[in-house]
Amino acid sequence: MIEILQHGLYTSIQDMGRFDYQSFGVPLSGALDQHAYRIGNQLLNNPERAAVLECTLKGPKIRFHKNSYIALTGADIQPQLNGKPIKNQTPIEVKENDVLELGTAKIGCRAYLAIAGGIKTEKVLGSRSQFKGLTREERISKKILLPTGDSNFKPVKGARLQIPNLDFNQKTLEVYVGPEYHLLKKAQKKILEESTFTLSELNNRMAYQFNEKLPHQLPQIWTAPVLPGTVQCTPDGSLIILMRDAQVTGGYPRLFQLTDGALHQLAQKKTHEKIQFKILTSIE
Amino acid sequence: MTKNPLNFRVLALHPKVLLLEWDQEPSETLLAFLLSFQIILEKQVKVTRCTMGYQSLLVHLLVDMKSLAWWKQRLLELQPKVENQTVNKGRHWKIPICYEPEYAPDLLALAEAVQLKPEEVVQLHTQTRYRVYFLGFLPGFLYLNGLDKRLYCPRKEKPLLKVPKGVVGIGGMQTGIYPSSSPGGWHLVGTTPLSLFDAQQQPPCFATAGDWISFESIDSKNYKALQKKINQGTFRLKPHD
């Protein structure tokens, strides 16, 4: 069991997401940075789909009710255990009554707190990911006790996990062209390929928007299935990148589709940060 | 003349995602074809799931595709199976709606806009059998086809920030039920006491793509009685026929 003493800015329980209910209109959900999420569980030998806490910009303060191990991945959120700084990306032993305090994200935007055995809140439609209207709470917004699973994890001395370096300063987002991209004029394609786009304040688990607009005359499309990483363009030229809580269908032209890597990278960007699109060769 | 539903384009949106898109207006013929294609595709070991739109199918793959050409060939090979697949005729659900003013804040305004009497609007709205083309927008939101042309009406200029759960709207060429409270720009012409989505139920929504929906007018007394039954858990909607 862990006790949330302070909930932080936007903290939610997330796992790999809900895969089987999109035909009922249920969003995928799950950790936005699936790469960091996966590493956290791997470090603790957790089941692949174990639930973790996703902590955004300012993390929560937590008391442990039993001895366990934790791992922090993703953004560097300046974690302290009983007042002493601890490392990211490695298993950390915690004792009953220890207090973990997560600070503000110094590099990146979202930190993941995995705990040995995973968080064991109720599964709804196959997932513990919190989502408005599905789970009892849409995020952690009060002092609360969260059940955790059993685990006999012990770190093996000398064992190391090969973790690829994450570069949160990387500006480039790799994309594939979307179904309506070819309808754009040359000049518009040039803007998309060469300009830098600034992340607007409208960024959350559903979608990210940018300050710059792309004037266009693209027609509306018949409502079509969309997925996280789809880059849509609204009639006023706003670019919208769908994230994991996005609705499953959309009616705006689809310009790009982000790679998984680009989607994880974008999840670590903060308001006002800049990005650039890099178009990959289409799969033949 | 309807175009051959076999003509579609295939795009690799992502190494794990194929998009099949038909360049034709949504129709019953196309819907039947999409539903059959979905059944066949979901039986393929390399496919995890499909999602649907008016004229497209998104196919999620188990592993990264090595070549799009291979998939194009495979889709061609599957087509005879798709044509032989029994068409999902769909079940018919009758949804009780209360159109009384308390439950239908925009019925009068809509009636005026389309130059009909409110009772004529209700008459036209309840006499149609609507086809469920797919679900999207919100969990349990049904995209319905078949709204009577006389009820077409542009969306409201100012969307409401919070349309209550269960409200039935008309906007543009569409009609639908808000399964949960949400912002919305449609004209609110009635309310159902039924839940269109319940995450604790299996399946979470009674209707699926290919089903039929019709609306049945009930008065506020029946609305309240039905609501009571629903709250007590003693009511379960059954398909008609």
Coordinates of C-alpha atoms in Angstrom, one line a residue:
Chain A
M1 CA 0.0 0.0 0.0
I2 CA 1.2 3.5 -0.7
E3 CA -0.3 6.7 0.7
I4 CA -0.5 9.8 -1.4
L5 CA 0.2 12.8 1.0
Q6 CA 0.2 15.5 -1.7
H7 CA -1.1 14.8 -5.2
G8 CA 1.2 17.0 -7.3
L9 CA 0.1 19.0 -10.3
Y10 CA -1.4 16.2 -12.4
T11 CA -0.8 12.7 -11.2
S12 CA -2.7 9.7 -12.6
I13 CA -2.5 5.9 -12.5
Q14 CA -1.6 4.6 -16.0
D15 CA -0.6 1.3 -17.6
M16 CA -0.4 0.1 -21.2
G17 CA -4.0 1.2 -21.9
R18 CA -7.3 -0.3 -23.0
F19 CA -7.0 -2.1 -26.3
D20 CA -10.3 -3.9 -26.8
Y21 CA -13.0 -1.3 -26.5
Q22 CA -12.2 1.2 -29.2
S23 CA -15.1 0.0 -31.3
F24 CA -17.3 1.2 -28.4
G25 CA -15.7 4.6 -28.6
V26 CA -13.3 4.1 -25.6
P27 CA -10.0 5.9 -25.9
L28 CA -6.7 3.9 -25.7
S29 CA -5.3 5.7 -22.6
G30 CA -2.2 4.5 -20.8
A31 CA 1.1 6.2 -20.0
L32 CA 1.9 8.9 -22.6
D33 CA 5.6 8.0 -22.6
Q34 CA 5.3 4.3 -23.0
H35 CA 9.1 4.0 -23.3
A36 CA 9.7 5.3 -19.9
Y37 CA 6.8 3.4 -18.5
R38 CA 8.2 0.1 -19.8
I39 CA 11.6 0.7 -18.4
G40 CA 10.2 1.4 -15.0
N41 CA 8.5 -2.0 -14.9
Q42 CA 11.5 -3.8 -16.4
L43 CA 13.8 -2.4 -13.7
L44 CA 11.6 -4.0 -11.0
N45 CA 10.8 -7.2 -12.9
N46 CA 7.1 -6.3 -12.9
P47 CA 4.5 -7.7 -15.2
E48 CA 4.6 -5.9 -18.6
R49 CA 1.2 -4.2 -17.9
A50 CA 1.7 -3.2 -14.3
A51 CA 0.2 0.1 -13.4
V52 CA 2.4 3.1 -12.3
L53 CA 2.0 6.7 -11.4
E54 CA 2.4 9.2 -14.2
C55 CA 3.5 12.5 -12.6
T56 CA 3.3 15.7 -14.6
L57 CA 5.6 18.7 -14.1
K58 CA 5.3 18.7 -10.3
G59 CA 5.2 15.3 -8.6
P60 CA 3.3 13.9 -5.5
K61 CA 4.5 13.2 -2.0
I62 CA 4.1 9.6 -1.0
R63 CA 4.5 7.5 2.2
F64 CA 5.2 3.7 1.9
H65 CA 3.2 1.4 4.1
K66 CA 5.5 -1.6 3.5
N67 CA 9.0 -2.4 2.5
S68 CA 9.4 -2.4 -1.2
Y69 CA 11.3 -1.3 -4.3
I70 CA 10.6 1.6 -6.6
A71 CA 12.0 3.0 -9.9
L72 CA 11.7 6.4 -11.4
T73 CA 11.9 6.9 -15.1
G74 CA 11.1 9.5 -17.7
A75 CA 11.5 13.2 -16.7
D76 CA 14.0 14.1 -14.0
I77 CA 11.6 15.3 -11.3
Q78 CA 14.3 15.7 -8.6
P79 CA 13.1 12.9 -6.3
Q80 CA 14.0 12.8 -2.6
L81 CA 13.6 9.9 -0.3
N82 CA 13.4 11.0 3.4
G83 CA 14.9 14.3 2.3
K84 CA 17.9 12.8 0.4
P85 CA 18.2 12.9 -3.4
I86 CA 17.8 9.5 -5.2
K87 CA 18.7 8.3 -8.6
N88 CA 16.5 7.9 -11.7
Q89 CA 16.4 4.7 -13.8
T90 CA 17.5 2.3 -11.1
P91 CA 15.7 0.2 -8.4
I92 CA 15.6 2.0 -5.1
E93 CA 14.8 0.2 -1.8
V94 CA 12.1 1.8 0.3
K95 CA 11.1 0.9 3.9
E96 CA 7.8 1.2 5.7
N97 CA 7.1 4.8 6.6
D98 CA 9.7 6.2 4.2
V99 CA 8.5 9.4 2.5
L100 CA 9.2 10.0 -1.2
E101 CA 8.9 13.6 -2.4
L102 CA 8.9 14.3 -6.1
G103 CA 9.9 17.9 -7.1
T104 CA 9.4 19.7 -10.3
A105 CA 10.4 18.3 -13.7
K106 CA 13.9 19.7 -14.5
I107 CA 14.3 17.9 -17.8
G108 CA 11.2 16.5 -19.5
C109 CA 7.6 16.7 -18.5
R110 CA 6.4 13.4 -17.2
A111 CA 8.0 11.1 -14.6
Y112 CA 6.9 7.5 -14.0
L113 CA 6.9 6.0 -10.5
A114 CA 6.9 2.2 -10.7
I115 CA 6.6 0.1 -7.6
A116 CA 7.5 -3.6 -7.3
G117 CA 4.2 -5.6 -7.8
G118 CA 2.5 -2.6 -9.5
I119 CA -0.4 -0.5 -8.3
K120 CA -3.4 -2.7 -7.9
T121 CA -6.5 -0.5 -8.2
E122 CA -9.6 -1.9 -9.8
K123 CA -9.3 -2.7 -13.5
V124 CA -12.0 -1.2 -15.7
L125 CA -12.4 -2.6 -19.2
G126 CA -9.1 -4.4 -18.9
S127 CA -7.0 -1.5 -17.7
R128 CA -6.2 0.5 -14.6
S129 CA -5.6 3.7 -16.5
Q130 CA -7.6 6.5 -15.1
F131 CA -10.1 8.1 -17.4
K132 CA -13.0 10.5 -16.9
G133 CA -16.3 8.6 -16.6
L134 CA -14.7 5.2 -16.7
T135 CA -12.6 4.9 -13.5
R136 CA -14.0 6.2 -10.3
E137 CA -11.5 9.1 -10.3
E138 CA -10.1 10.7 -13.4
R139 CA -6.8 11.4 -11.6
I140 CA -5.3 11.5 -8.2
S141 CA -6.8 14.6 -6.6
K142 CA -6.7 13.9 -2.8
K143 CA -5.0 12.1 0.0
I144 CA -5.6 8.4 -0.8
L145 CA -4.3 4.9 -0.1
L146 CA -3.4 2.9 -3.2
P147 CA -3.1 -0.9 -3.0
T148 CA 0.1 -2.4 -4.5
G149 CA 0.8 -5.9 -5.6
D150 CA 3.1 -8.5 -4.1
S151 CA 6.5 -9.0 -5.4
N152 CA 9.6 -10.9 -4.3
F153 CA 11.9 -8.5 -6.3
K154 CA 15.5 -8.2 -5.2
P155 CA 18.0 -6.3 -7.3
V156 CA 20.7 -8.6 -8.6
K157 CA 24.1 -7.2 -7.8
G158 CA 26.0 -6.3 -10.9
A159 CA 23.0 -6.9 -13.2
R160 CA 22.4 -4.0 -15.6
L161 CA 19.6 -3.1 -17.9
Q162 CA 20.6 -1.8 -21.3
I163 CA 18.7 1.5 -21.4
P164 CA 18.9 3.6 -24.5
N165 CA 19.7 7.2 -23.7
L166 CA 16.7 9.5 -23.8
D167 CA 17.4 12.8 -25.3
F168 CA 14.6 15.1 -24.0
N169 CA 16.2 18.1 -25.9
Q170 CA 15.7 16.4 -29.2
K171 CA 13.5 18.7 -31.3
T172 CA 12.8 16.5 -34.2
L173 CA 9.6 14.4 -34.4
E174 CA 9.7 11.6 -36.9
V175 CA 6.5 11.2 -38.9
Y176 CA 4.9 9.3 -41.7
V177 CA 2.7 11.3 -44.1
G178 CA -1.0 11.0 -43.4
P179 CA -3.9 10.3 -45.8
E180 CA -4.6 14.0 -46.7
Y181 CA -1.0 15.2 -46.8
H182 CA -0.9 14.9 -50.6
L183 CA -3.7 17.4 -50.9
L184 CA -1.5 20.2 -49.6
K185 CA 0.1 22.7 -51.9
K186 CA 3.9 22.8 -52.2
A187 CA 4.2 25.9 -50.1
Q188 CA 2.2 24.4 -47.3
K189 CA 4.3 21.2 -47.4
K190 CA 7.4 23.4 -47.2
I191 CA 6.1 25.1 -44.1
L192 CA 5.4 21.8 -42.4
E193 CA 8.9 20.4 -43.3
E194 CA 11.0 23.4 -42.6
S195 CA 9.3 25.5 -39.8
T196 CA 9.7 25.1 -36.1
F197 CA 6.4 24.7 -34.2
T198 CA 5.9 26.0 -30.6
L199 CA 3.9 23.9 -28.2
S200 CA 0.9 26.0 -27.0
E201 CA -0.6 26.0 -23.6
L202 CA -3.3 23.6 -25.0
N203 CA -1.5 20.4 -24.2
N204 CA -2.8 17.6 -22.1
R205 CA -3.3 13.8 -22.2
M206 CA -5.9 14.2 -25.0
A207 CA -4.0 16.4 -27.5
Y208 CA -1.2 18.8 -28.1
Q209 CA -1.6 22.0 -30.1
F210 CA 0.8 24.6 -31.5
N211 CA 1.0 28.4 -31.6
E212 CA 1.7 28.5 -35.4
K213 CA -1.0 27.8 -37.9
L214 CA -1.1 26.3 -41.3
P215 CA -3.5 28.2 -43.6
H216 CA -5.1 25.6 -45.9
Q217 CA -8.1 24.9 -48.1
L218 CA -8.4 21.2 -47.3
P219 CA -11.9 19.7 -47.3
Q220 CA -13.4 18.2 -44.1
I221 CA -13.4 14.5 -44.2
W222 CA -16.0 11.9 -43.4
T223 CA -15.5 11.0 -39.7
A224 CA -12.7 8.4 -39.7
P225 CA -10.8 6.3 -37.1
V226 CA -7.8 8.1 -35.6
L227 CA -5.1 7.0 -33.1
P228 CA -2.6 8.5 -30.8
G229 CA 0.1 10.3 -32.8
T230 CA -2.3 11.4 -35.6
V231 CA -1.6 15.0 -36.6
Q232 CA -4.9 16.8 -37.6
C233 CA -5.4 20.2 -39.1
T234 CA -8.6 22.1 -38.1
P235 CA -10.4 24.5 -40.5
D236 CA -8.6 27.5 -38.9
G237 CA -5.2 25.9 -39.5
S238 CA -4.4 24.7 -36.0
L239 CA -2.3 21.6 -35.8
I240 CA -3.5 19.0 -33.3
I241 CA -1.5 16.0 -32.3
L242 CA -3.7 13.3 -30.7
M243 CA -2.4 11.7 -27.5
R244 CA -3.5 8.6 -25.7
D245 CA -6.7 9.9 -24.2
A246 CA -7.9 11.2 -27.5
Q247 CA -11.3 10.2 -29.0
V248 CA -11.1 7.2 -31.4
T249 CA -12.6 9.0 -34.4
G250 CA -12.1 12.4 -36.0
G251 CA -13.3 14.6 -38.9
Y252 CA -10.3 16.8 -39.6
P253 CA -7.8 16.2 -42.4
R254 CA -4.9 13.9 -41.2
L255 CA -1.5 15.3 -42.2
F256 CA 1.0 13.1 -40.3
Q257 CA 1.3 10.0 -38.1
L258 CA 4.0 10.2 -35.5
T259 CA 6.3 7.2 -34.9
D260 CA 6.1 5.6 -31.4
G261 CA 9.4 7.2 -30.6
A262 CA 8.2 10.6 -31.6
L263 CA 5.1 10.2 -29.5
H264 CA 7.1 9.3 -26.4
Q265 CA 9.3 12.3 -27.0
L266 CA 6.4 14.7 -27.4
A267 CA 5.0 13.5 -24.1
Q268 CA 8.1 14.9 -22.5
K269 CA 7.7 18.4 -24.1
K270 CA 6.5 21.3 -22.1
T271 CA 4.5 24.4 -23.1
H272 CA 6.6 26.8 -25.3
E273 CA 9.1 24.1 -26.3
K274 CA 9.8 23.8 -30.0
I275 CA 9.5 20.9 -32.4
Q276 CA 10.2 20.2 -36.0
F277 CA 8.7 17.5 -38.2
K278 CA 10.9 15.1 -40.1
I279 CA 9.1 13.1 -42.7
L280 CA 10.2 9.5 -43.1
T281 CA 10.0 7.5 -46.3
S282 CA 6.7 5.8 -46.6
I283 CA 6.6 2.1 -46.0
E284 CA 6.4 0.3 -49.4
Chain B
M1 CA -24.9 3.5 -59.7
T2 CA -22.9 2.3 -56.6
K3 CA -19.2 1.9 -57.1
N4 CA -17.6 -1.5 -56.5
P5 CA -16.8 -1.6 -52.7
L6 CA -13.7 -3.6 -53.7
N7 CA -12.0 -0.4 -54.9
F8 CA -10.1 1.0 -51.9
R9 CA -6.7 2.5 -51.2
V10 CA -4.3 1.0 -48.7
L11 CA -1.9 3.2 -46.7
A12 CA 0.7 2.3 -44.1
L13 CA 0.1 5.0 -41.5
H14 CA 2.6 3.5 -39.2
P15 CA 4.6 0.3 -39.2
K16 CA 1.8 -1.3 -37.1
V17 CA -1.2 0.4 -38.7
L18 CA -2.9 0.0 -42.1
L19 CA -5.6 2.3 -43.3
L20 CA -8.1 1.0 -45.8
E21 CA -10.1 3.9 -47.3
W22 CA -12.9 3.8 -49.8
D23 CA -13.4 6.8 -52.1
Q24 CA -17.2 6.8 -52.0
E25 CA -20.1 8.3 -50.0
P26 CA -21.1 6.3 -47.0
S27 CA -23.9 3.8 -47.9
E28 CA -25.6 0.7 -46.7
T29 CA -23.6 -1.3 -49.3
L30 CA -20.3 0.1 -48.1
L31 CA -21.2 -0.4 -44.4
A32 CA -22.1 -4.1 -45.1
F33 CA -18.7 -4.5 -46.8
L34 CA -16.8 -2.7 -44.0
L35 CA -18.5 -4.9 -41.4
S36 CA -17.7 -8.1 -43.3
F37 CA -14.1 -7.0 -43.9
Q38 CA -13.7 -6.2 -40.2
I39 CA -14.8 -9.7 -39.3
I40 CA -12.4 -11.4 -41.8
L41 CA -9.5 -9.1 -40.8
E42 CA -9.9 -9.7 -37.1
K43 CA -9.6 -13.4 -37.7
Q44 CA -6.1 -12.9 -39.1
V45 CA -3.3 -13.8 -36.6
K46 CA -1.3 -10.7 -37.7
V47 CA -4.2 -8.4 -36.9
T48 CA -5.0 -7.3 -33.3
R49 CA -8.1 -5.2 -33.9
C50 CA -9.9 -2.9 -36.4
T51 CA -11.7 0.4 -35.9
M52 CA -14.2 1.9 -38.3
G53 CA -15.3 5.2 -39.8
Y54 CA -17.8 6.1 -42.4
Q55 CA -15.6 5.0 -45.3
S56 CA -12.5 3.6 -43.7
L57 CA -11.0 0.8 -41.6
L58 CA -8.0 1.1 -39.4
V59 CA -6.2 -2.2 -39.0
H60 CA -3.9 -2.6 -36.1
L61 CA -1.1 -5.2 -36.6
L62 CA 0.5 -7.4 -34.0
V63 CA 4.1 -6.6 -35.2
D64 CA 5.7 -4.1 -37.5
M65 CA 4.9 -4.8 -41.2
K66 CA 7.9 -5.6 -43.3
S67 CA 6.2 -4.6 -46.5
L68 CA 3.0 -2.8 -47.6
A69 CA 3.1 -4.7 -50.9
W70 CA 2.7 -8.0 -48.9
W71 CA -0.3 -6.7 -47.2
K72 CA -1.9 -5.4 -50.4
Q73 CA -1.5 -8.9 -51.8
R74 CA -3.0 -10.4 -48.7
L75 CA -6.0 -8.1 -48.7
L76 CA -6.7 -9.1 -52.4
E77 CA -6.6 -12.7 -51.4
L78 CA -9.0 -12.1 -48.5
Q79 CA -11.6 -10.4 -50.7
P80 CA -13.5 -13.5 -51.8
K81 CA -13.9 -14.4 -48.1
V82 CA -15.2 -10.9 -47.5
E83 CA -17.8 -11.3 -50.2
N84 CA -18.9 -14.6 -48.9
Q85 CA -19.1 -13.4 -45.3
T86 CA -22.6 -13.4 -44.0
V87 CA -23.8 -9.8 -43.6
N88 CA -24.5 -8.6 -40.2
K89 CA -28.2 -7.6 -40.4
G90 CA -28.0 -5.9 -37.0
R91 CA -30.4 -5.9 -34.0
H92 CA -33.1 -3.3 -33.6
W93 CA -33.2 -1.2 -30.4
K94 CA -36.1 1.0 -29.4
I95 CA -34.9 3.9 -27.3
P96 CA -37.5 5.7 -25.2
I97 CA -37.2 9.4 -25.4
C98 CA -39.1 12.1 -23.6
Y99 CA -39.7 15.1 -25.9
E100 CA -41.6 17.2 -23.3
P101 CA -40.2 20.8 -22.9
E102 CA -38.5 20.0 -19.6
Y103 CA -36.4 17.3 -21.3
A104 CA -36.1 19.1 -24.7
P105 CA -34.8 22.6 -24.2
D106 CA -34.2 23.3 -27.9
L107 CA -37.2 21.5 -29.5
L108 CA -39.2 24.7 -30.0
A109 CA -36.3 26.6 -31.5
L110 CA -35.4 23.8 -33.8
A111 CA -39.0 23.4 -34.9
E112 CA -39.1 27.1 -35.8
A113 CA -35.8 26.9 -37.6
V114 CA -37.0 24.0 -39.8
Q115 CA -40.5 25.5 -40.1
L116 CA -42.4 22.6 -38.6
K117 CA -44.6 22.2 -35.6
P118 CA -42.8 20.6 -32.5
E119 CA -45.1 17.6 -32.8
E120 CA -44.1 17.2 -36.5
V121 CA -40.4 17.2 -35.5
V122 CA -41.1 14.4 -32.9
Q123 CA -43.2 12.6 -35.5
L124 CA -40.3 12.7 -38.1
H125 CA -37.7 11.9 -35.5
T126 CA -39.5 8.8 -34.2
Q127 CA -40.7 7.4 -37.5
T128 CA -37.1 6.6 -38.8
R129 CA -35.1 3.5 -38.2
Y130 CA -31.5 4.7 -38.0
R131 CA -28.5 2.6 -38.8
V132 CA -25.5 2.5 -36.4
Y133 CA -22.5 3.1 -38.7
F134 CA -19.9 3.1 -35.9
L135 CA -19.1 4.3 -32.4
G136 CA -16.7 7.2 -31.6
F137 CA -16.4 10.8 -30.2
L138 CA -17.3 9.6 -26.7
P139 CA -17.6 6.1 -25.2
G140 CA -21.0 4.8 -26.3
F141 CA -21.7 7.6 -28.9
L142 CA -23.5 6.1 -31.8
Y143 CA -23.0 7.6 -35.3
L144 CA -26.5 7.2 -36.7
N145 CA -27.5 7.4 -40.3
G146 CA -31.0 8.2 -41.6
L147 CA -32.1 11.5 -40.2
D148 CA -35.1 12.9 -42.2
K149 CA -33.9 15.7 -44.5
R150 CA -36.7 17.9 -43.2
L151 CA -34.9 17.9 -39.8
Y152 CA -31.4 19.0 -41.1
C153 CA -30.5 22.1 -39.2
P154 CA -27.1 23.9 -38.8
R155 CA -25.4 23.4 -35.4
K156 CA -25.9 26.1 -32.8
E157 CA -23.5 29.0 -33.1
K158 CA -22.5 28.8 -29.5
P159 CA -21.9 25.2 -28.3
L160 CA -23.1 24.4 -24.8
L161 CA -20.2 23.7 -22.4
K162 CA -22.2 20.9 -20.7
V163 CA -24.9 18.9 -22.4
P164 CA -26.3 16.5 -19.9
K165 CA -26.0 12.7 -20.3
G166 CA -28.8 11.0 -22.2
V167 CA -29.8 14.1 -24.2
V168 CA -30.7 13.6 -27.8
G169 CA -29.5 16.1 -30.3
I170 CA -29.9 17.2 -33.9
G171 CA -27.0 19.0 -35.6
G172 CA -26.3 19.4 -39.3
M173 CA -27.4 16.1 -41.0
Q174 CA -27.0 14.0 -37.9
T175 CA -28.9 13.0 -34.8
G176 CA -27.4 11.2 -31.7
I177 CA -27.5 10.7 -28.0
Y178 CA -24.9 12.2 -25.6
P179 CA -23.8 9.1 -23.6
S180 CA -22.1 11.2 -21.0
S181 CA -22.2 14.9 -20.2
S182 CA -20.0 16.8 -22.7
P183 CA -19.7 20.1 -24.5
G184 CA -21.9 20.0 -27.6
G185 CA -23.3 22.2 -30.4
W186 CA -26.4 20.2 -31.3
H187 CA -30.0 21.2 -30.7
L188 CA -31.3 19.3 -27.7
V189 CA -34.7 17.8 -28.6
G190 CA -35.3 15.1 -26.0
T191 CA -33.8 12.9 -23.3
T192 CA -33.6 9.2 -22.7
P193 CA -33.3 7.7 -19.2
L194 CA -31.3 4.8 -20.6
S195 CA -27.5 4.6 -20.2
L196 CA -25.8 4.3 -23.5
F197 CA -22.5 3.4 -21.8
D198 CA -21.7 1.5 -18.6
A199 CA -18.1 0.5 -18.0
Q200 CA -19.2 -2.1 -15.4
Q201 CA -21.4 -3.9 -18.0
Q202 CA -20.1 -6.4 -20.6
P203 CA -20.4 -5.3 -23.3
P204 CA -20.3 -1.6 -22.1
C205 CA -22.8 -0.5 -24.8
F206 CA -25.8 -2.6 -26.0
A207 CA -25.5 -1.4 -29.6
T208 CA -22.7 -2.1 -32.0
A209 CA -21.9 -1.0 -35.6
G210 CA -24.5 -2.4 -38.0
D211 CA -27.4 -2.3 -35.4
W212 CA -30.6 -0.3 -35.9
I213 CA -32.0 2.3 -33.5
S214 CA -35.4 3.9 -33.4
F215 CA -36.7 6.5 -30.9
E216 CA -40.0 6.0 -29.0
S217 CA -41.8 9.0 -27.5
I218 CA -42.6 8.6 -23.8
D219 CA -44.2 11.2 -21.5
S220 CA -42.5 12.5 -18.3
K221 CA -44.5 10.1 -16.1
N222 CA -43.2 7.1 -18.0
Y223 CA -39.7 8.7 -18.1
K224 CA -39.6 8.9 -14.3
A225 CA -41.0 5.4 -13.8
L226 CA -38.4 4.0 -16.2
Q227 CA -35.6 6.0 -14.6
K228 CA -36.6 4.5 -11.2
K229 CA -36.5 0.9 -12.6
I230 CA -33.1 1.7 -14.2
N231 CA -31.7 3.0 -10.9
Q232 CA -33.0 -0.1 -9.1
G233 CA -31.2 -2.2 -11.7
T234 CA -34.5 -4.0 -12.7
F235 CA -34.6 -2.8 -16.3
R236 CA -32.6 -4.2 -19.2
L237 CA -33.1 -3.1 -22.7
K238 CA -33.8 -6.0 -25.1
P239 CA -33.6 -5.9 -28.9
H240 CA -36.9 -5.7 -30.7
D241 CA -38.3 -8.4 -33.0

